[in-house]
Amino acid sequence: MQRWSAGRLAVGLLQSSRGRSMETWRLQCGPKSSSVEAMSLLCWTVTAQIETPALLAKAAGLTCSEPVNFQLAKESSRCAGELEMKKDGEWRNVIDNDFTLNLNAADVVCRHLDCGSAVSTERKEMESYTGMWRISSTCLQSKSAVRECILTNSYPSSSFLKIICSGSVRLVNGTSLCSGRLEVKSTQSTQSWSSVCEEDFDLQDAEVVCRELGCGAPSVLQGALYGDMEAPVWTKEFQCRGHESALLDCDSSDRNTCSSGKAAGLTCSEPDNFQLVRGSSRCAGELEMTKDGERRNVIDNDSAWNLKAADVVCRHLDCGSAVSTGRKEMEWHTRMWRISSTCLQSKSAVRECILSEYYRSNSILEIICSDSVRLVNGTSLCSGRLEVKPTQSTQTWSSVCEENFDLQDAEVVCRELGCGAPSVLQGALYGDMETPVWTKEFQCRGHESALLDCDSSDRNTCSSGKAAGLTCSEPDDVRLSGGASSCAGTPEMKQQGQWRPVVDWDSEWDQKLSSAVCKRLDCGSAVSINISNSSSETPVWGISGSCVQSDWMGRECLSVTSSKTSSRNLEVVCSDLLAQPNISFSTHIDGVSEATQQGLRVLMGSDFTISCSILPQYPGGSFQLIFNTPDPEQKNYTLPAVNHSAHFLFSAADPTHRGEYRCVYHLYVFSHNFSSESRPLHLTLAASVTHLVIRLVVLGLLVLVSAAALFGYVKASRGQTSRPEDKMELDHLGGAEDLLGEEAGGAQGPE
């Protein structure tokens, strides 16, 4: 295939931009030109054809850089200042459209500008309104390209965005902006980022980097922790003293080799800018934050604050897990810092979820953390591997040996965490033992309010080597209300002592929420949902749809909002709508039916009835009697439900009636067929009195005949020696007594 020139390639792409498939693109483009001219022209073409940029780039096998239409201005460094954008040939300040700009969104801009990572962001106020370009910070947080998040029209605003980037250092491939493989570049923008050899970087150097990035003190420094060394490699060894404000301000010496071949991997702790105040301990109270040197209360931005978001704060403060959270109302509005609870629920670092501006509010967030106990690696706040630490914050969390922890201890822990009763207690259920290990055996009585209030005794070994794994049940705070069954109605949750309907503000989660409620209540799956609007508003609790899973809905998803009302009503019907039917047995002759270990016994030849009944939930329906008997010809019977019951009459019981019986209730309601099955009833048979008398008479005659024969035989044989076969015959005749005894036993039943 011939090589295309730059001009031919561009013209071919432009001519193919109308209605062509991806396969056509591959055939049209062919091998790309290696010349800089062709590459530049192709990227210009990709930028110009807004409708098909991804298609064009993929077809040509290229990655084009973002257009240079952003800058940080009016500061001494190109990596700090007011965010400006050039659009329609005009540079203007930028404002975020959704008022949710945080470090995650700002970091996309910093990396776009090749300025490292975001250190801080804020919203600056002006004296007058002016037209600004708009950008979606929600879009930026999805790690999209910056140009894809630009909105089409301008917006008059009196505030604009200011961003400070790290400039010459960054951490890549980490779990947050405060962790990753260290890369450095000189202040000249034309330089590339270089990996740093672990041998050229020590703890004092790490202290400077963590401070430069706006993070807390270094917690982990380890080579290859976040990936292998990548070329190019920084050729100097840093010699920081620890007080410098930037890594490139430190002294350094030349070093041309990296003998270990490992890149420096660094994890900085989160900055210490949060605290809980005015509570009973440092792990309970109002949430406060220091930002821009000013300490204020915190309010959530998106009215989706719940236990899951609060739990991130508790763990950030090393205070265990969230037990409860609420919103406290004040008499006046005051300035507060804002935080995105939706961001926190994605398990992001706390500092990355802080928003760029303050907000006036009359409600503040309160949190109570567990402080000294927590469950880790579980599926919810009520499950996991148990860890304990003393109330002194300097102590570390310790695993608990399963041998040192029993059911009474578990009852205390579940209560302390705000969960229901313990349901599973098993060693190594949520991971292996991790050091350090708690050295005491708990001796709780079950009534204590906290695990550390229990008595304990020293125990230095853990012979099983297994960590205590605990699953607490969810508290009884969910129900379906207003229906004829506990498995149908309006979903309600209990919070702050009040039952209210639960509403997800985003209706796309209705099916997911309904399924989770049915499974939470052990009602099967959701088979029907109905949404209606009432003429009046009622108080409701909100729930985070993104937190709810289709097979689980924990208390941590319930949003802690101010008093809100809604006219929207969600009604759910679960598959296990019907109660379990009852099955019973009765006879109709002068005989006694008795319970045995094998089930109910009916006398041979008597009449009997199997009755099916169910709680009066819904009118109508039918009962089907299913029975498994030795007779393959036996059929199932169906009767309509009359007064919620049906009676199946059987006459002249015989051996074909032995077996297992079940009642199945069928009902058509809510445009669906439902059914519910009873427990099994086992029926056995016994001989009737008449039948027993006849058999006893026959046995009596047999005994008399045998006795007469025996008398004649003995008389004829008098004086003769007994033979072995005579003894055998006597034994055979003696079997009549055994037969008589068996019949008698059948009439009397077991002793």
mmCIF file of N, CA and C in Angstrom, residues 620-729:
data_model
loop_
_atom_site.group_PDB
_atom_site.id
_atom_site.type_symbol
_atom_site.label_atom_id
_atom_site.label_comp_id
_atom_site.label_asym_id
_atom_site.label_seq_id
_atom_site.Cartn_x
_atom_site.Cartn_y
_atom_site.Cartn_z
ATOM 1 N N GLY A 620 -60.407 -14.339 47.744
ATOM 2 C CA GLY A 620 -60.318 -15.204 46.578
ATOM 3 C C GLY A 620 -59.130 -16.139 46.639
ATOM 4 N N GLY A 621 -58.772 -16.626 45.444
ATOM 5 C CA GLY A 621 -57.670 -17.564 45.353
ATOM 6 C C GLY A 621 -58.153 -19.002 45.395
ATOM 7 N N SER A 622 -57.217 -19.927 45.305
ATOM 8 C CA SER A 622 -57.546 -21.353 45.341
ATOM 9 C C SER A 622 -56.435 -22.120 46.035
ATOM 10 N N PHE A 623 -56.807 -23.315 46.519
ATOM 11 C CA PHE A 623 -55.846 -24.200 47.162
ATOM 12 C C PHE A 623 -55.659 -25.447 46.304
ATOM 13 N N GLN A 624 -54.430 -25.809 46.122
ATOM 14 C CA GLN A 624 -54.083 -27.037 45.436
ATOM 15 C C GLN A 624 -53.453 -27.987 46.454
ATOM 16 N N LEU A 625 -53.981 -29.208 46.541
ATOM 17 C CA LEU A 625 -53.425 -30.214 47.444
ATOM 18 C C LEU A 625 -52.515 -31.137 46.637
ATOM 19 N N ILE A 626 -51.257 -31.103 46.986
ATOM 20 C CA ILE A 626 -50.264 -31.934 46.306
ATOM 21 C C ILE A 626 -49.834 -33.024 47.270
ATOM 22 N N PHE A 627 -49.888 -34.308 46.815
ATOM 23 C CA PHE A 627 -49.421 -35.353 47.717
ATOM 24 C C PHE A 627 -48.632 -36.400 46.957
ATOM 25 N N ASN A 628 -47.619 -36.877 47.633
ATOM 26 C CA ASN A 628 -46.707 -37.883 47.095
ATOM 27 C C ASN A 628 -46.992 -39.188 47.806
ATOM 28 N N THR A 629 -47.669 -40.135 47.122
ATOM 29 C CA THR A 629 -48.067 -41.396 47.731
ATOM 30 C C THR A 629 -47.532 -42.559 46.910
ATOM 31 N N PRO A 630 -47.644 -43.799 47.443
ATOM 32 C CA PRO A 630 -47.169 -44.957 46.671
ATOM 33 C C PRO A 630 -47.977 -45.217 45.407
ATOM 34 N N ASP A 631 -49.175 -44.661 45.303
ATOM 35 C CA ASP A 631 -50.040 -44.923 44.158
ATOM 36 C C ASP A 631 -49.718 -43.947 43.023
ATOM 37 N N PRO A 632 -49.157 -44.420 41.907
ATOM 38 C CA PRO A 632 -48.818 -43.496 40.814
ATOM 39 C C PRO A 632 -50.044 -42.907 40.129
ATOM 40 N N GLU A 633 -51.225 -43.486 40.353
ATOM 41 C CA GLU A 633 -52.447 -42.993 39.732
ATOM 42 C C GLU A 633 -53.060 -41.835 40.517
ATOM 43 N N GLN A 634 -52.544 -41.591 41.701
ATOM 44 C CA GLN A 634 -53.134 -40.565 42.562
ATOM 45 C C GLN A 634 -52.967 -39.193 41.907
ATOM 46 N N LYS A 635 -53.985 -38.342 41.947
ATOM 47 C CA LYS A 635 -53.962 -37.042 41.298
ATOM 48 C C LYS A 635 -53.984 -35.918 42.327
ATOM 49 N N ASN A 636 -53.605 -34.706 41.853
ATOM 50 C CA ASN A 636 -53.696 -33.516 42.688
ATOM 51 C C ASN A 636 -55.094 -32.925 42.569
ATOM 52 N N TYR A 637 -55.543 -32.286 43.629
ATOM 53 C CA TYR A 637 -56.885 -31.708 43.667
ATOM 54 C C TYR A 637 -56.795 -30.209 43.906
ATOM 55 N N THR A 638 -57.745 -29.456 43.359
ATOM 56 C CA THR A 638 -57.799 -28.007 43.542
ATOM 57 C C THR A 638 -59.212 -27.608 43.934
ATOM 58 N N LEU A 639 -59.321 -26.742 44.957
ATOM 59 C CA LEU A 639 -60.610 -26.214 45.410
ATOM 60 C C LEU A 639 -60.496 -24.700 45.563
ATOM 61 N N PRO A 640 -61.566 -23.953 45.306
ATOM 62 C CA PRO A 640 -61.529 -22.507 45.554
ATOM 63 C C PRO A 640 -61.451 -22.220 47.048
ATOM 64 N N ALA A 641 -60.817 -21.109 47.376
ATOM 65 C CA ALA A 641 -60.717 -20.703 48.778
ATOM 66 C C ALA A 641 -62.029 -20.060 49.210
ATOM 67 N N VAL A 642 -62.640 -20.634 50.242
ATOM 68 C CA VAL A 642 -63.868 -20.091 50.821
ATOM 69 C C VAL A 642 -63.536 -19.684 52.252
ATOM 70 N N ASN A 643 -63.725 -18.387 52.535
ATOM 71 C CA ASN A 643 -63.304 -17.866 53.844
ATOM 72 C C ASN A 643 -61.842 -18.217 54.120
ATOM 73 N N HIS A 644 -61.017 -18.105 53.054
ATOM 74 C CA HIS A 644 -59.564 -18.284 53.132
ATOM 75 C C HIS A 644 -59.167 -19.708 53.512
ATOM 76 N N SER A 645 -60.012 -20.692 53.182
ATOM 77 C CA SER A 645 -59.671 -22.079 53.496
ATOM 78 C C SER A 645 -60.341 -23.016 52.493
ATOM 79 N N ALA A 646 -59.878 -24.274 52.486
ATOM 80 C CA ALA A 646 -60.470 -25.320 51.654
ATOM 81 C C ALA A 646 -60.270 -26.650 52.369
ATOM 82 N N HIS A 647 -61.236 -27.594 52.177
ATOM 83 C CA HIS A 647 -61.196 -28.871 52.886
ATOM 84 C C HIS A 647 -61.300 -30.007 51.877
ATOM 85 N N PHE A 648 -60.331 -30.909 51.886
ATOM 86 C CA PHE A 648 -60.268 -32.031 50.962
ATOM 87 C C PHE A 648 -60.654 -33.304 51.718
ATOM 88 N N LEU A 649 -61.811 -33.927 51.361
ATOM 89 C CA LEU A 649 -62.363 -35.094 52.056
ATOM 90 C C LEU A 649 -61.922 -36.379 51.356
ATOM 91 N N PHE A 650 -61.450 -37.347 52.154
ATOM 92 C CA PHE A 650 -61.058 -38.664 51.651
ATOM 93 C C PHE A 650 -61.854 -39.724 52.427
ATOM 94 N N SER A 651 -62.362 -40.738 51.725
ATOM 95 C CA SER A 651 -63.145 -41.808 52.371
ATOM 96 C C SER A 651 -62.404 -43.134 52.261
ATOM 97 N N ALA A 652 -62.672 -43.999 53.258
ATOM 98 C CA ALA A 652 -62.130 -45.363 53.274
ATOM 99 C C ALA A 652 -60.630 -45.374 53.048
ATOM 100 N N ALA A 653 -59.899 -44.889 54.042
ATOM 101 C CA ALA A 653 -58.443 -44.838 53.931
ATOM 102 C C ALA A 653 -57.875 -46.217 53.660
ATOM 103 N N ASP A 654 -56.958 -46.279 52.700
ATOM 104 C CA ASP A 654 -56.279 -47.534 52.387
ATOM 105 C C ASP A 654 -54.791 -47.227 52.190
ATOM 106 N N PRO A 655 -53.969 -48.223 51.934
ATOM 107 C CA PRO A 655 -52.515 -47.983 51.832
ATOM 108 C C PRO A 655 -52.116 -46.960 50.778
ATOM 109 N N THR A 656 -52.952 -46.705 49.767
ATOM 110 C CA THR A 656 -52.589 -45.706 48.748
ATOM 111 C C THR A 656 -52.623 -44.284 49.289
ATOM 112 N N HIS A 657 -53.187 -44.088 50.492
ATOM 113 C CA HIS A 657 -53.266 -42.741 51.064
ATOM 114 C C HIS A 657 -52.057 -42.400 51.929
ATOM 115 N N ARG A 658 -51.155 -43.348 52.111
ATOM 116 C CA ARG A 658 -49.941 -43.024 52.858
ATOM 117 C C ARG A 658 -49.069 -42.075 52.027
ATOM 118 N N GLY A 659 -48.411 -41.123 52.690
ATOM 119 C CA GLY A 659 -47.483 -40.254 51.959
ATOM 120 C C GLY A 659 -47.409 -38.853 52.530
ATOM 121 N N GLU A 660 -46.844 -37.926 51.709
ATOM 122 C CA GLU A 660 -46.593 -36.543 52.124
ATOM 123 C C GLU A 660 -47.566 -35.609 51.406
ATOM 124 N N TYR A 661 -48.211 -34.752 52.163
ATOM 125 C CA TYR A 661 -49.208 -33.820 51.636
ATOM 126 C C TYR A 661 -48.715 -32.377 51.823
ATOM 127 N N ARG A 662 -49.023 -31.515 50.834
ATOM 128 C CA ARG A 662 -48.708 -30.079 50.933
ATOM 129 C C ARG A 662 -49.872 -29.280 50.359
ATOM 130 N N CYS A 663 -50.125 -28.115 50.974
ATOM 131 C CA CYS A 663 -51.111 -27.167 50.445
ATOM 132 C C CYS A 663 -50.376 -26.056 49.701
ATOM 133 N N VAL A 664 -50.822 -25.729 48.510
ATOM 134 C CA VAL A 664 -50.280 -24.606 47.744
ATOM 135 C C VAL A 664 -51.420 -23.632 47.467
ATOM 136 N N TYR A 665 -51.246 -22.389 47.943
ATOM 137 C CA TYR A 665 -52.267 -21.356 47.742
ATOM 138 C C TYR A 665 -51.896 -20.536 46.518
ATOM 139 N N HIS A 666 -52.841 -20.355 45.594
ATOM 140 C CA HIS A 666 -52.635 -19.592 44.359
ATOM 141 C C HIS A 666 -53.552 -18.375 44.369
ATOM 142 N N LEU A 667 -52.980 -17.228 43.943
ATOM 143 C CA LEU A 667 -53.764 -15.987 43.930
ATOM 144 C C LEU A 667 -53.282 -15.103 42.791
ATOM 145 N N TYR A 668 -54.230 -14.498 42.067
ATOM 146 C CA TYR A 668 -53.914 -13.518 41.029
ATOM 147 C C TYR A 668 -54.265 -12.132 41.567
ATOM 148 N N VAL A 669 -53.251 -11.302 41.726
ATOM 149 C CA VAL A 669 -53.455 -9.962 42.270
ATOM 150 C C VAL A 669 -52.324 -9.075 41.773
ATOM 151 N N PHE A 670 -52.549 -7.767 41.677
ATOM 152 C CA PHE A 670 -51.557 -6.814 41.171
ATOM 153 C C PHE A 670 -51.040 -7.226 39.785
ATOM 154 N N SER A 671 -51.944 -7.838 38.986
ATOM 155 C CA SER A 671 -51.627 -8.261 37.621
ATOM 156 C C SER A 671 -50.536 -9.326 37.569
ATOM 157 N N HIS A 672 -50.378 -10.077 38.658
ATOM 158 C CA HIS A 672 -49.394 -11.151 38.691
ATOM 159 C C HIS A 672 -49.983 -12.376 39.401
ATOM 160 N N ASN A 673 -49.489 -13.558 39.055
ATOM 161 C CA ASN A 673 -49.844 -14.789 39.756
ATOM 162 C C ASN A 673 -48.855 -15.031 40.889
ATOM 163 N N PHE A 674 -49.372 -15.253 42.084
ATOM 164 C CA PHE A 674 -48.548 -15.549 43.254
ATOM 165 C C PHE A 674 -48.942 -16.909 43.808
ATOM 166 N N SER A 675 -48.026 -17.568 44.467
ATOM 167 C CA SER A 675 -48.312 -18.841 45.126
ATOM 168 C C SER A 675 -47.453 -18.971 46.364
ATOM 169 N N SER A 676 -47.936 -19.785 47.294
ATOM 170 C CA SER A 676 -47.209 -20.022 48.541
ATOM 171 C C SER A 676 -47.499 -21.438 49.005
ATOM 172 N N GLU A 677 -46.474 -22.130 49.487
ATOM 173 C CA GLU A 677 -46.578 -23.550 49.821
ATOM 174 C C GLU A 677 -46.460 -23.766 51.329
ATOM 175 N N SER A 678 -47.259 -24.704 51.846
ATOM 176 C CA SER A 678 -47.256 -25.006 53.278
ATOM 177 C C SER A 678 -46.098 -25.940 53.627
ATOM 178 N N ARG A 679 -45.930 -26.178 54.893
ATOM 179 C CA ARG A 679 -45.006 -27.209 55.356
ATOM 180 C C ARG A 679 -45.585 -28.568 54.966
ATOM 181 N N PRO A 680 -44.783 -29.644 54.934
ATOM 182 C CA PRO A 680 -45.320 -30.965 54.576
ATOM 183 C C PRO A 680 -46.051 -31.614 55.750
ATOM 184 N N LEU A 681 -47.041 -32.450 55.448
ATOM 185 C CA LEU A 681 -47.747 -33.253 56.445
ATOM 186 C C LEU A 681 -47.588 -34.719 56.035
ATOM 187 N N HIS A 682 -47.052 -35.550 56.928
ATOM 188 C CA HIS A 682 -46.803 -36.965 56.649
ATOM 189 C C HIS A 682 -47.921 -37.812 57.266
ATOM 190 N N LEU A 683 -48.539 -38.668 56.456
ATOM 191 C CA LEU A 683 -49.674 -39.485 56.892
ATOM 192 C C LEU A 683 -49.312 -40.972 56.793
ATOM 193 N N THR A 684 -49.546 -41.694 57.905
ATOM 194 C CA THR A 684 -49.361 -43.151 57.911
ATOM 195 C C THR A 684 -50.688 -43.805 58.287
ATOM 196 N N LEU A 685 -50.801 -45.124 58.091
ATOM 197 C CA LEU A 685 -52.045 -45.851 58.354
ATOM 198 C C LEU A 685 -51.837 -46.911 59.434
ATOM 199 N N ALA A 686 -52.936 -47.218 60.180
ATOM 200 C CA ALA A 686 -52.940 -48.298 61.172
ATOM 201 C C ALA A 686 -54.201 -49.134 60.959
ATOM 202 N N ALA A 687 -54.160 -50.382 61.402
ATOM 203 C CA ALA A 687 -55.330 -51.262 61.253
ATOM 204 C C ALA A 687 -56.487 -50.753 62.095
ATOM 205 N N SER A 688 -57.745 -50.876 61.569
ATOM 206 C CA SER A 688 -58.925 -50.454 62.319
ATOM 207 C C SER A 688 -59.254 -51.490 63.393
ATOM 208 N N VAL A 689 -60.199 -51.175 64.334
ATOM 209 C CA VAL A 689 -60.584 -52.084 65.413
ATOM 210 C C VAL A 689 -61.236 -53.337 64.846
ATOM 211 N N THR A 690 -62.170 -53.190 63.857
ATOM 212 C CA THR A 690 -62.843 -54.358 63.262
ATOM 213 C C THR A 690 -61.839 -55.283 62.606
ATOM 214 N N HIS A 691 -60.943 -54.683 61.822
ATOM 215 C CA HIS A 691 -59.925 -55.471 61.151
ATOM 216 C C HIS A 691 -59.029 -56.176 62.150
ATOM 217 N N LEU A 692 -58.739 -55.524 63.250
ATOM 218 C CA LEU A 692 -57.877 -56.109 64.278
ATOM 219 C C LEU A 692 -58.570 -57.277 64.979
ATOM 220 N N VAL A 693 -59.921 -57.151 65.260
ATOM 221 C CA VAL A 693 -60.661 -58.238 65.929
ATOM 222 C C VAL A 693 -60.674 -59.479 65.056
ATOM 223 N N ILE A 694 -60.928 -59.299 63.752
ATOM 224 C CA ILE A 694 -60.952 -60.444 62.834
ATOM 225 C C ILE A 694 -59.612 -61.160 62.828
ATOM 226 N N ARG A 695 -58.562 -60.375 62.786
ATOM 227 C CA ARG A 695 -57.236 -60.994 62.737
ATOM 228 C C ARG A 695 -56.907 -61.692 64.051
ATOM 229 N N LEU A 696 -57.396 -61.132 65.158
ATOM 230 C CA LEU A 696 -57.151 -61.777 66.452
ATOM 231 C C LEU A 696 -57.908 -63.105 66.544
ATOM 232 N N VAL A 697 -59.180 -63.150 65.998
ATOM 233 C CA VAL A 697 -59.946 -64.415 66.002
ATOM 234 C C VAL A 697 -59.219 -65.470 65.188
ATOM 235 N N VAL A 698 -58.743 -65.066 63.999
ATOM 236 C CA VAL A 698 -58.012 -66.007 63.146
ATOM 237 C C VAL A 698 -56.770 -66.518 63.851
ATOM 238 N N LEU A 699 -56.087 -65.607 64.515
ATOM 239 C CA LEU A 699 -54.876 -66.018 65.224
ATOM 240 C C LEU A 699 -55.217 -66.959 66.377
ATOM 241 N N GLY A 700 -56.362 -66.703 67.066
ATOM 242 C CA GLY A 700 -56.774 -67.575 68.173
ATOM 243 C C GLY A 700 -57.073 -68.988 67.691
ATOM 244 N N LEU A 701 -57.839 -69.087 66.575
ATOM 245 C CA LEU A 701 -58.120 -70.404 66.005
ATOM 246 C C LEU A 701 -56.843 -71.121 65.601
ATOM 247 N N LEU A 702 -55.894 -70.343 65.031
ATOM 248 C CA LEU A 702 -54.624 -70.941 64.638
ATOM 249 C C LEU A 702 -53.882 -71.487 65.839
ATOM 250 N N VAL A 703 -53.970 -70.774 66.940
ATOM 251 C CA VAL A 703 -53.299 -71.234 68.160
ATOM 252 C C VAL A 703 -53.946 -72.527 68.675
ATOM 253 N N LEU A 704 -55.317 -72.591 68.676
ATOM 254 C CA LEU A 704 -56.014 -73.798 69.153
ATOM 255 C C LEU A 704 -55.671 -75.008 68.290
ATOM 256 N N VAL A 705 -55.705 -74.818 66.957
ATOM 257 C CA VAL A 705 -55.371 -75.930 66.058
ATOM 258 C C VAL A 705 -53.941 -76.387 66.281
ATOM 259 N N SER A 706 -53.063 -75.462 66.462
ATOM 260 C CA SER A 706 -51.660 -75.812 66.674
ATOM 261 C C SER A 706 -51.482 -76.548 67.989
ATOM 262 N N ALA A 707 -52.248 -76.114 69.009
ATOM 263 C CA ALA A 707 -52.136 -76.776 70.318
ATOM 264 C C ALA A 707 -52.643 -78.210 70.246
ATOM 265 N N ALA A 708 -53.788 -78.431 69.525
ATOM 266 C CA ALA A 708 -54.328 -79.788 69.391
ATOM 267 C C ALA A 708 -53.361 -80.680 68.641
ATOM 268 N N ALA A 709 -52.788 -80.157 67.600
ATOM 269 C CA ALA A 709 -51.821 -80.944 66.839
ATOM 270 C C ALA A 709 -50.608 -81.278 67.684
ATOM 271 N N LEU A 710 -50.218 -80.321 68.470
ATOM 272 C CA LEU A 710 -49.054 -80.541 69.334
ATOM 273 C C LEU A 710 -49.356 -81.614 70.371
ATOM 274 N N PHE A 711 -50.606 -81.563 70.956
ATOM 275 C CA PHE A 711 -50.973 -82.563 71.981
ATOM 276 C C PHE A 711 -50.950 -83.958 71.379
ATOM 277 N N GLY A 712 -51.539 -84.118 70.145
ATOM 278 C CA GLY A 712 -51.557 -85.419 69.507
ATOM 279 C C GLY A 712 -50.165 -85.913 69.186
ATOM 280 N N TYR A 713 -49.346 -85.020 68.787
ATOM 281 C CA TYR A 713 -47.989 -85.392 68.424
ATOM 282 C C TYR A 713 -47.206 -85.850 69.634
ATOM 283 N N VAL A 714 -47.360 -85.115 70.731
ATOM 284 C CA VAL A 714 -46.627 -85.470 71.953
ATOM 285 C C VAL A 714 -47.097 -86.827 72.466
ATOM 286 N N LYS A 715 -48.429 -87.062 72.410
ATOM 287 C CA LYS A 715 -48.963 -88.335 72.904
ATOM 288 C C LYS A 715 -48.447 -89.489 72.069
ATOM 289 N N ALA A 716 -48.408 -89.293 70.739
ATOM 290 C CA ALA A 716 -47.935 -90.365 69.875
ATOM 291 C C ALA A 716 -46.451 -90.627 70.062
ATOM 292 N N SER A 717 -45.771 -89.634 70.469
ATOM 293 C CA SER A 717 -44.310 -89.755 70.569
ATOM 294 C C SER A 717 -43.851 -90.043 71.985
ATOM 295 N N ARG A 718 -44.798 -90.316 72.888
ATOM 296 C CA ARG A 718 -44.407 -90.502 74.287
ATOM 297 C C ARG A 718 -43.457 -91.690 74.364
ATOM 298 N N GLY A 719 -42.508 -91.568 75.140
ATOM 299 C CA GLY A 719 -41.522 -92.607 75.351
ATOM 300 C C GLY A 719 -40.437 -92.604 74.305
ATOM 301 N N GLN A 720 -40.582 -91.821 73.217
ATOM 302 C CA GLN A 720 -39.538 -91.768 72.206
ATOM 303 C C GLN A 720 -38.604 -90.591 72.475
ATOM 304 N N THR A 721 -37.374 -90.737 71.973
ATOM 305 C CA THR A 721 -36.363 -89.689 72.185
ATOM 306 C C THR A 721 -36.657 -88.507 71.259
ATOM 307 N N SER A 722 -36.524 -87.370 71.785
ATOM 308 C CA SER A 722 -36.771 -86.162 70.963
ATOM 309 C C SER A 722 -35.754 -86.063 69.848
ATOM 310 N N ARG A 723 -36.252 -85.632 68.688
ATOM 311 C CA ARG A 723 -35.357 -85.428 67.554
ATOM 312 C C ARG A 723 -35.166 -83.926 67.285
ATOM 313 N N PRO A 724 -34.044 -83.571 66.689
ATOM 314 C CA PRO A 724 -33.804 -82.134 66.414
ATOM 315 C C PRO A 724 -34.901 -81.500 65.584
ATOM 316 N N GLU A 725 -35.411 -82.280 64.572
ATOM 317 C CA GLU A 725 -36.447 -81.669 63.742
ATOM 318 C C GLU A 725 -37.719 -81.399 64.512
ATOM 319 N N ASP A 726 -37.992 -82.204 65.656
ATOM 320 C CA ASP A 726 -39.158 -81.927 66.491
ATOM 321 C C ASP A 726 -39.034 -80.564 67.126
ATOM 322 N N LYS A 727 -37.837 -80.252 67.589
ATOM 323 C CA LYS A 727 -37.620 -78.953 68.240
ATOM 324 C C LYS A 727 -37.815 -77.802 67.250
ATOM 325 N N MET A 728 -37.364 -78.008 66.039
ATOM 326 C CA MET A 728 -37.535 -76.977 65.020
ATOM 327 C C MET A 728 -39.004 -76.727 64.733
ATOM 328 N N GLU A 729 -39.821 -77.794 64.709
ATOM 329 C CA GLU A 729 -41.242 -77.635 64.454
ATOM 330 C C GLU A 729 -41.928 -76.896 65.570
#
